[in-house]
């Protein structure tokens, strides 16, 4: 098999050997690659089985390595209501959504209905994630006893986060063919095994006896979200601000800006960054949230940190809570503020978070770690001594639960706010911010938003971040309120001008100004990868006609021809003597976890050193950059691509995912895909026309008219308009009111799109 369905090791037939010296090798699929990556067995779509509630189980104590915490505020359980669970536990998704709209959601979304509305959406998403986790339940698997109460369980897929387990997570175990369930607590996570502690009433006849296993969702984050959204404190200036709330604000003047002594010298020539710092630092208490709109590579986090430092230097009474949706982003915030010293800065971690990254080791003196080398939570009086606390959005509930009153912190900063679901954003805003606390949001609503698993939850509004909803209100209009309530950063420091050019025009009103260091951004122009192409244009689109497949055990898609081609590009880049780079300089992105697995398998087999080369999904790369980025789009079946639009997976039909993917590269962007499928999407079609017109195309091509957006042929215009309308209708998922349209049911999609999506979305934002 080859990328065009020919015999192994033969040419794919879509590329001209004369189009470049490396062309003849890149379009072959070696037999060894096919043998390594071929499907293990056919994928069988699971039959819908009603989700069963968890059985009662004999409890087991938490890990003894955890330090005890004295909570001052009780955290309620907030179980998913039985009636709502019953409405969700059906195969007909449309009927379920209609019932929820009619029976569980208020008719309007306003300050009075805010809590009940978001609480219901949270229950819907929690229920779906429980269903997804249950897909990994095990039946009749061996459990090995190491000593009394301590057991070892092998879990296939653990290394890939399928399922994702942390110390302290609960499993339910039952001896095979019996009905007595016991809680098992994860005490250690190894490569493909977990060490479990189970109460003394659980006994095996012999090590290796068979058991059934049910994985349990960690409900602590869900309970904290519910605690926040249901708290009977809904400040209008946060939730639904109006022009009246801006009466005390003004755009910073030149004198306002000149009054600051900027600690970061890189801000001296950046008017937008200085304006943001002045606006945030000078804002009177009880202001509306200030929004920092930070497109890729514009120094958003640097600006946020400078604003925080200016507040601390100019106001000795200021106390800051700085949050981010993920631990990595929170670690980066803390790292950039380390000069404050461990007496002023504290990095608050969840007690179940493992210590494994380099940045975590660097930040050790800014954390509390007990004698068991496990994160711990300080006593409330100790925590109140710090001027700055950095944590994740979910762990921002800890100060409130310890008894720190709302309003203790004068400022709340939320970085990467575009990735936060609204309930996650409400944890620091509703539990921490008081009547005079000022809030700052920084992010980019043109990139990926929150990861939401429930298609019903997405349809009902959970897919939009708090920052996105706020930015749509009139007082955040950039033309009118620039510098008052919102500011857009426009100096772009990451990429070669050609790499950022298309996103700049499409998503950022062509306002971004490339300011990157040419020693980096132009460093790949002599690469062998550009041989035969425009040597001044560091974007390559390699057209290839592969086949997207699934295999036993996962609904995620992979494309062997593309994976093989990506691996060959990696080999060539690392072996390139003209432009020497290392594996750490390269990132490979695909929207499908199965494709990522296949690419890793090929790279692991390579004779070239690949240590440090990251392969991951788009979500894993948001906020990151590499000197070289290779994208594998994986899709070669138009019907499958339309299915992706339905589920908001992949690159086709999802402009935010597309934008993230093509803006990670600093000096070279390589895209591997099937142009016949990608051009179904108007955004991709326009991007491919941009690449072709600049001489960056190789491999399978399309007739120029297929990419010519100026084609005046009436028939072409009609087809283009019809395709656009079809995509819009699929994206809106408004199938019940399609005005006579017969929307296709690609890939034999059933009524529940979540069924096919769970394997390509992270389980949760980490905490």
mmCIF file of N, CA, C and O in Angstrom, residues 198-265:
data_model
loop_
_atom_site.group_PDB
_atom_site.id
_atom_site.type_symbol
_atom_site.label_atom_id
_atom_site.label_comp_id
_atom_site.label_asym_id
_atom_site.label_seq_id
_atom_site.Cartn_x
_atom_site.Cartn_y
_atom_site.Cartn_z
ATOM 1 N N UNK A 198 -6.107 -0.897 48.829
ATOM 2 C CA UNK A 198 -7.499 -1.308 48.993
ATOM 3 C C UNK A 198 -7.703 -1.700 50.450
ATOM 4 O O UNK A 198 -6.806 -2.268 51.095
ATOM 5 N N UNK A 199 -8.876 -1.405 50.982
ATOM 6 C CA UNK A 199 -9.162 -1.659 52.394
ATOM 7 C C UNK A 199 -8.942 -3.130 52.761
ATOM 8 O O UNK A 199 -8.934 -4.013 51.897
ATOM 9 N N UNK A 200 -8.794 -3.378 54.043
ATOM 10 C CA UNK A 200 -8.394 -4.706 54.532
ATOM 11 C C UNK A 200 -9.457 -5.775 54.326
ATOM 12 O O UNK A 200 -9.164 -6.974 54.424
ATOM 13 N N UNK A 201 -10.701 -5.381 54.031
ATOM 14 C CA UNK A 201 -11.741 -6.395 53.810
ATOM 15 C C UNK A 201 -11.638 -7.031 52.427
ATOM 16 O O UNK A 201 -12.286 -8.043 52.162
ATOM 17 N N UNK A 202 -10.834 -6.421 51.549
ATOM 18 C CA UNK A 202 -10.654 -6.976 50.207
ATOM 19 C C UNK A 202 -9.500 -7.976 50.243
ATOM 20 O O UNK A 202 -8.385 -7.639 50.645
ATOM 21 N N UNK A 203 -9.751 -9.195 49.806
ATOM 22 C CA UNK A 203 -8.707 -10.225 49.819
ATOM 23 C C UNK A 203 -8.785 -11.049 48.540
ATOM 24 O O UNK A 203 -9.868 -11.392 48.065
ATOM 25 N N UNK A 204 -7.602 -11.338 47.988
ATOM 26 C CA UNK A 204 -7.497 -12.233 46.841
ATOM 27 C C UNK A 204 -7.151 -13.634 47.325
ATOM 28 O O UNK A 204 -6.422 -13.804 48.312
ATOM 29 N N UNK A 205 -7.656 -14.626 46.608
ATOM 30 C CA UNK A 205 -7.253 -15.996 46.942
ATOM 31 C C UNK A 205 -5.787 -16.205 46.612
ATOM 32 O O UNK A 205 -5.055 -16.868 47.337
ATOM 33 N N UNK A 206 -5.354 -15.600 45.490
ATOM 34 C CA UNK A 206 -3.944 -15.664 45.108
ATOM 35 C C UNK A 206 -3.632 -14.472 44.220
ATOM 36 O O UNK A 206 -4.520 -13.934 43.543
ATOM 37 N N UNK A 207 -2.377 -14.043 44.222
ATOM 38 C CA UNK A 207 -1.970 -12.921 43.385
ATOM 39 C C UNK A 207 -2.206 -13.265 41.920
ATOM 40 O O UNK A 207 -1.846 -14.350 41.455
ATOM 41 N N UNK A 208 -2.817 -12.341 41.205
ATOM 42 C CA UNK A 208 -3.140 -12.589 39.806
ATOM 43 C C UNK A 208 -4.584 -12.977 39.582
ATOM 44 O O UNK A 208 -4.995 -13.220 38.439
ATOM 45 N N UNK A 209 -5.377 -13.037 40.668
ATOM 46 C CA UNK A 209 -6.807 -13.318 40.515
ATOM 47 C C UNK A 209 -7.453 -12.247 39.634
ATOM 48 O O UNK A 209 -7.002 -11.091 39.586
ATOM 49 N N UNK A 210 -8.545 -12.616 38.990
ATOM 50 C CA UNK A 210 -9.212 -11.709 38.060
ATOM 51 C C UNK A 210 -10.188 -10.794 38.791
ATOM 52 O O UNK A 210 -10.874 -11.210 39.732
ATOM 53 N N UNK A 211 -10.245 -9.544 38.324
ATOM 54 C CA UNK A 211 -11.164 -8.563 38.904
ATOM 55 C C UNK A 211 -11.826 -7.759 37.787
ATOM 56 O O UNK A 211 -11.370 -7.753 36.643
ATOM 57 N N UNK A 212 -12.911 -7.067 38.137
ATOM 58 C CA UNK A 212 -13.513 -6.052 37.282
ATOM 59 C C UNK A 212 -13.142 -4.682 37.847
ATOM 60 O O UNK A 212 -13.004 -4.520 39.069
ATOM 61 N N UNK A 213 -12.978 -3.706 36.956
ATOM 62 C CA UNK A 213 -12.535 -2.374 37.374
ATOM 63 C C UNK A 213 -13.449 -1.317 36.765
ATOM 64 O O UNK A 213 -13.763 -1.367 35.573
ATOM 65 N N UNK A 214 -13.861 -0.364 37.594
ATOM 66 C CA UNK A 214 -14.587 0.814 37.120
ATOM 67 C C UNK A 214 -13.791 2.060 37.496
ATOM 68 O O UNK A 214 -13.460 2.258 38.671
ATOM 69 N N UNK A 215 -13.492 2.890 36.504
ATOM 70 C CA UNK A 215 -12.744 4.118 36.758
ATOM 71 C C UNK A 215 -13.701 5.222 37.210
ATOM 72 O O UNK A 215 -14.811 5.353 36.695
ATOM 73 N N UNK A 216 -13.242 6.017 38.175
ATOM 74 C CA UNK A 216 -14.072 7.059 38.766
ATOM 75 C C UNK A 216 -13.539 8.445 38.413
ATOM 76 O O UNK A 216 -12.338 8.704 38.523
ATOM 77 N N UNK A 217 -14.436 9.317 38.015
ATOM 78 C CA UNK A 217 -14.063 10.698 37.743
ATOM 79 C C UNK A 217 -13.730 11.397 39.061
ATOM 80 O O UNK A 217 -14.456 11.250 40.051
ATOM 81 N N UNK A 218 -12.622 12.129 39.076
ATOM 82 C CA UNK A 218 -12.285 12.936 40.253
ATOM 83 C C UNK A 218 -13.284 14.091 40.328
ATOM 84 O O UNK A 218 -13.242 15.016 39.518
ATOM 85 N N UNK A 219 -14.176 14.057 41.290
ATOM 86 C CA UNK A 219 -15.263 15.029 41.352
ATOM 87 C C UNK A 219 -14.863 16.329 42.054
ATOM 88 O O UNK A 219 -15.644 17.287 42.053
ATOM 89 N N UNK A 220 -13.685 16.378 42.651
ATOM 90 C CA UNK A 220 -13.287 17.593 43.360
ATOM 91 C C UNK A 220 -13.340 18.831 42.457
ATOM 92 O O UNK A 220 -13.937 19.855 42.832
ATOM 93 N N UNK A 221 -12.737 18.807 41.249
ATOM 94 C CA UNK A 221 -12.834 19.997 40.393
ATOM 95 C C UNK A 221 -14.271 20.356 40.042
ATOM 96 O O UNK A 221 -14.622 21.543 39.965
ATOM 97 N N UNK A 222 -15.129 19.359 39.836
ATOM 98 C CA UNK A 222 -16.522 19.627 39.470
ATOM 99 C C UNK A 222 -17.278 20.248 40.640
ATOM 100 O O UNK A 222 -18.107 21.149 40.450
ATOM 101 N N UNK A 223 -17.004 19.785 41.826
ATOM 102 C CA UNK A 223 -17.656 20.355 43.008
ATOM 103 C C UNK A 223 -17.212 21.803 43.222
ATOM 104 O O UNK A 223 -18.015 22.661 43.604
ATOM 105 N N UNK A 224 -15.942 22.087 42.958
ATOM 106 C CA UNK A 224 -15.462 23.465 43.103
ATOM 107 C C UNK A 224 -16.094 24.381 42.060
ATOM 108 O O UNK A 224 -16.432 25.537 42.350
ATOM 109 N N UNK A 225 -16.253 23.884 40.841
ATOM 110 C CA UNK A 225 -16.922 24.694 39.814
ATOM 111 C C UNK A 225 -18.365 24.987 40.222
ATOM 112 O O UNK A 225 -18.845 26.116 40.085
ATOM 113 N N UNK A 226 -19.045 23.955 40.711
ATOM 114 C CA UNK A 226 -20.425 24.150 41.147
ATOM 115 C C UNK A 226 -20.494 25.119 42.324
ATOM 116 O O UNK A 226 -21.395 25.971 42.397
ATOM 117 N N UNK A 227 -19.554 24.992 43.241
ATOM 118 C CA UNK A 227 -19.529 25.901 44.388
ATOM 119 C C UNK A 227 -19.417 27.350 43.922
ATOM 120 O O UNK A 227 -20.074 28.246 44.471
ATOM 121 N N UNK A 228 -18.613 27.573 42.894
ATOM 122 C CA UNK A 228 -18.418 28.936 42.398
ATOM 123 C C UNK A 228 -19.656 29.463 41.682
ATOM 124 O O UNK A 228 -20.153 30.552 41.988
ATOM 125 N N UNK A 229 -20.173 28.695 40.724
ATOM 126 C CA UNK A 229 -21.266 29.240 39.910
ATOM 127 C C UNK A 229 -22.560 29.369 40.707
ATOM 128 O O UNK A 229 -23.401 30.218 40.396
ATOM 129 N N UNK A 230 -22.736 28.544 41.743
ATOM 130 C CA UNK A 230 -23.978 28.617 42.526
ATOM 131 C C UNK A 230 -23.885 29.578 43.701
ATOM 132 O O UNK A 230 -24.893 29.824 44.368
ATOM 133 N N UNK A 231 -22.693 30.112 43.974
ATOM 134 C CA UNK A 231 -22.563 31.093 45.058
ATOM 135 C C UNK A 231 -23.456 32.289 44.751
ATOM 136 O O UNK A 231 -23.420 32.848 43.657
ATOM 137 N N UNK A 232 -24.237 32.680 45.723
ATOM 138 C CA UNK A 232 -25.239 33.729 45.499
ATOM 139 C C UNK A 232 -24.605 35.118 45.535
ATOM 140 O O UNK A 232 -25.006 35.994 46.301
ATOM 141 N N UNK A 233 -23.577 35.291 44.713
ATOM 142 C CA UNK A 233 -22.909 36.584 44.567
ATOM 143 C C UNK A 233 -22.623 36.764 43.081
ATOM 144 O O UNK A 233 -21.656 36.215 42.557
ATOM 145 N N UNK A 234 -23.470 37.498 42.399
ATOM 146 C CA UNK A 234 -23.312 37.710 40.963
ATOM 147 C C UNK A 234 -23.099 39.195 40.690
ATOM 148 O O UNK A 234 -24.046 39.952 40.506
ATOM 149 N N UNK A 235 -21.834 39.615 40.706
ATOM 150 C CA UNK A 235 -21.537 41.029 40.503
ATOM 151 C C UNK A 235 -21.765 41.406 39.040
ATOM 152 O O UNK A 235 -21.084 40.875 38.153
ATOM 153 N N UNK A 236 -22.690 42.319 38.767
ATOM 154 C CA UNK A 236 -22.977 42.693 37.375
ATOM 155 C C UNK A 236 -21.756 43.209 36.619
ATOM 156 O O UNK A 236 -21.633 42.985 35.417
ATOM 157 N N UNK A 237 -20.828 43.892 37.310
ATOM 158 C CA UNK A 237 -19.655 44.432 36.600
ATOM 159 C C UNK A 237 -18.767 43.323 36.056
ATOM 160 O O UNK A 237 -17.981 43.547 35.138
ATOM 161 N N UNK A 238 -18.864 42.114 36.620
ATOM 162 C CA UNK A 238 -18.135 40.965 36.098
ATOM 163 C C UNK A 238 -18.939 40.220 35.033
ATOM 164 O O UNK A 238 -18.407 39.840 33.999
ATOM 165 N N UNK A 239 -20.220 39.998 35.313
ATOM 166 C CA UNK A 239 -21.007 39.096 34.475
ATOM 167 C C UNK A 239 -21.627 39.792 33.270
ATOM 168 O O UNK A 239 -21.595 39.261 32.159
ATOM 169 N N UNK A 240 -22.198 40.974 33.481
ATOM 170 C CA UNK A 240 -22.878 41.680 32.395
ATOM 171 C C UNK A 240 -22.572 43.181 32.480
ATOM 172 O O UNK A 240 -23.462 43.999 32.704
ATOM 173 N N UNK A 241 -21.299 43.562 32.319
ATOM 174 C CA UNK A 241 -20.928 44.979 32.475
ATOM 175 C C UNK A 241 -21.521 45.852 31.373
ATOM 176 O O UNK A 241 -21.697 45.408 30.237
ATOM 177 N N UNK A 242 -21.815 47.092 31.729
ATOM 178 C CA UNK A 242 -22.385 48.054 30.788
ATOM 179 C C UNK A 242 -21.529 49.311 30.759
ATOM 180 O O UNK A 242 -20.584 49.471 31.546
ATOM 181 N N UNK A 243 -21.878 50.232 29.870
ATOM 182 C CA UNK A 243 -21.128 51.481 29.735
ATOM 183 C C UNK A 243 -21.124 52.269 31.037
ATOM 184 O O UNK A 243 -20.159 52.983 31.347
ATOM 185 N N UNK A 244 -22.186 52.149 31.817
ATOM 186 C CA UNK A 244 -22.255 52.860 33.094
ATOM 187 C C UNK A 244 -21.132 52.426 34.034
ATOM 188 O O UNK A 244 -20.650 53.219 34.849
ATOM 189 N N UNK A 245 -20.687 51.170 33.901
ATOM 190 C CA UNK A 245 -19.616 50.658 34.765
ATOM 191 C C UNK A 245 -18.241 51.201 34.381
ATOM 192 O O UNK A 245 -17.261 50.945 35.091
ATOM 193 N N UNK A 246 -18.139 51.912 33.267
ATOM 194 C CA UNK A 246 -16.842 52.424 32.811
ATOM 195 C C UNK A 246 -16.686 53.919 33.061
ATOM 196 O O UNK A 246 -15.715 54.521 32.597
ATOM 197 N N UNK A 247 -17.597 54.515 33.796
ATOM 198 C CA UNK A 247 -17.606 55.981 33.941
ATOM 199 C C UNK A 247 -16.353 56.524 34.618
ATOM 200 O O UNK A 247 -15.976 57.681 34.400
ATOM 201 N N UNK A 248 -15.686 55.722 35.440
ATOM 202 C CA UNK A 248 -14.493 56.200 36.152
ATOM 203 C C UNK A 248 -13.197 55.878 35.413
ATOM 204 O O UNK A 248 -12.110 56.172 35.915
ATOM 205 N N UNK A 249 -13.294 55.276 34.231
ATOM 206 C CA UNK A 249 -12.103 54.841 33.501
ATOM 207 C C UNK A 249 -11.750 55.823 32.390
ATOM 208 O O UNK A 249 -12.614 56.522 31.853
ATOM 209 N N UNK A 250 -10.466 55.866 32.034
ATOM 210 C CA UNK A 250 -10.036 56.673 30.896
ATOM 211 C C UNK A 250 -8.854 55.994 30.218
ATOM 212 O O UNK A 250 -8.162 55.163 30.815
ATOM 213 N N UNK A 251 -8.652 56.356 28.980
ATOM 214 C CA UNK A 251 -7.520 55.824 28.223
ATOM 215 C C UNK A 251 -6.231 56.449 28.761
ATOM 216 O O UNK A 251 -6.166 57.671 28.944
ATOM 217 N N UNK A 252 -5.193 55.649 29.050
ATOM 218 C CA UNK A 252 -3.952 56.219 29.597
ATOM 219 C C UNK A 252 -3.355 57.277 28.671
ATOM 220 O O UNK A 252 -3.272 57.095 27.454
ATOM 221 N N UNK A 253 -2.952 58.383 29.260
ATOM 222 C CA UNK A 253 -2.302 59.450 28.501
ATOM 223 C C UNK A 253 -0.800 59.186 28.437
ATOM 224 O O UNK A 253 -0.270 58.300 29.122
ATOM 225 N N UNK A 254 -0.107 59.986 27.640
ATOM 226 C CA UNK A 254 1.350 59.866 27.559
ATOM 227 C C UNK A 254 1.984 60.105 28.925
ATOM 228 O O UNK A 254 2.957 59.440 29.306
ATOM 229 N N UNK A 255 1.414 61.054 29.681
ATOM 230 C CA UNK A 255 1.939 61.335 31.021
ATOM 231 C C UNK A 255 1.721 60.148 31.950
ATOM 232 O O UNK A 255 2.591 59.821 32.777
ATOM 233 N N UNK A 256 0.552 59.491 31.830
ATOM 234 C CA UNK A 256 0.284 58.298 32.648
ATOM 235 C C UNK A 256 1.335 57.229 32.391
ATOM 236 O O UNK A 256 1.844 56.586 33.322
ATOM 237 N N UNK A 257 1.648 57.026 31.122
ATOM 238 C CA UNK A 257 2.593 55.972 30.745
ATOM 239 C C UNK A 257 4.011 56.334 31.169
ATOM 240 O O UNK A 257 4.757 55.498 31.697
ATOM 241 N N UNK A 258 4.386 57.600 30.971
ATOM 242 C CA UNK A 258 5.755 58.024 31.301
ATOM 243 C C UNK A 258 6.031 57.976 32.796
ATOM 244 O O UNK A 258 7.197 57.970 33.218
ATOM 245 N N UNK A 259 4.987 57.931 33.602
ATOM 246 C CA UNK A 259 5.171 57.903 35.058
ATOM 247 C C UNK A 259 5.713 56.564 35.551
ATOM 248 O O UNK A 259 6.179 56.467 36.691
ATOM 249 N N UNK A 260 5.674 55.543 34.696
ATOM 250 C CA UNK A 260 6.123 54.210 35.102
ATOM 251 C C UNK A 260 7.585 53.989 34.738
ATOM 252 O O UNK A 260 8.048 54.385 33.662
ATOM 253 N N UNK A 261 8.290 53.346 35.648
ATOM 254 C CA UNK A 261 9.659 52.896 35.392
ATOM 255 C C UNK A 261 9.572 51.408 35.078
ATOM 256 O O UNK A 261 9.472 50.572 35.976
ATOM 257 N N UNK A 262 9.581 51.075 33.796
ATOM 258 C CA UNK A 262 9.324 49.696 33.387
ATOM 259 C C UNK A 262 10.519 48.809 33.699
ATOM 260 O O UNK A 262 11.651 49.084 33.294
ATOM 261 N N UNK A 263 10.240 47.731 34.428
ATOM 262 C CA UNK A 263 11.295 46.803 34.814
ATOM 263 C C UNK A 263 11.779 45.951 33.662
ATOM 264 O O UNK A 263 12.932 45.524 33.632
ATOM 265 N N UNK A 264 10.907 45.669 32.691
ATOM 266 C CA UNK A 264 11.266 44.862 31.527
ATOM 267 C C UNK A 264 11.619 45.807 30.383
ATOM 268 O O UNK A 264 10.758 46.491 29.832
ATOM 269 N N UNK A 265 12.896 45.853 30.011
ATOM 270 C CA UNK A 265 13.351 46.801 28.997
ATOM 271 C C UNK A 265 12.735 46.544 27.629
ATOM 272 O O UNK A 265 12.680 47.446 26.791
#
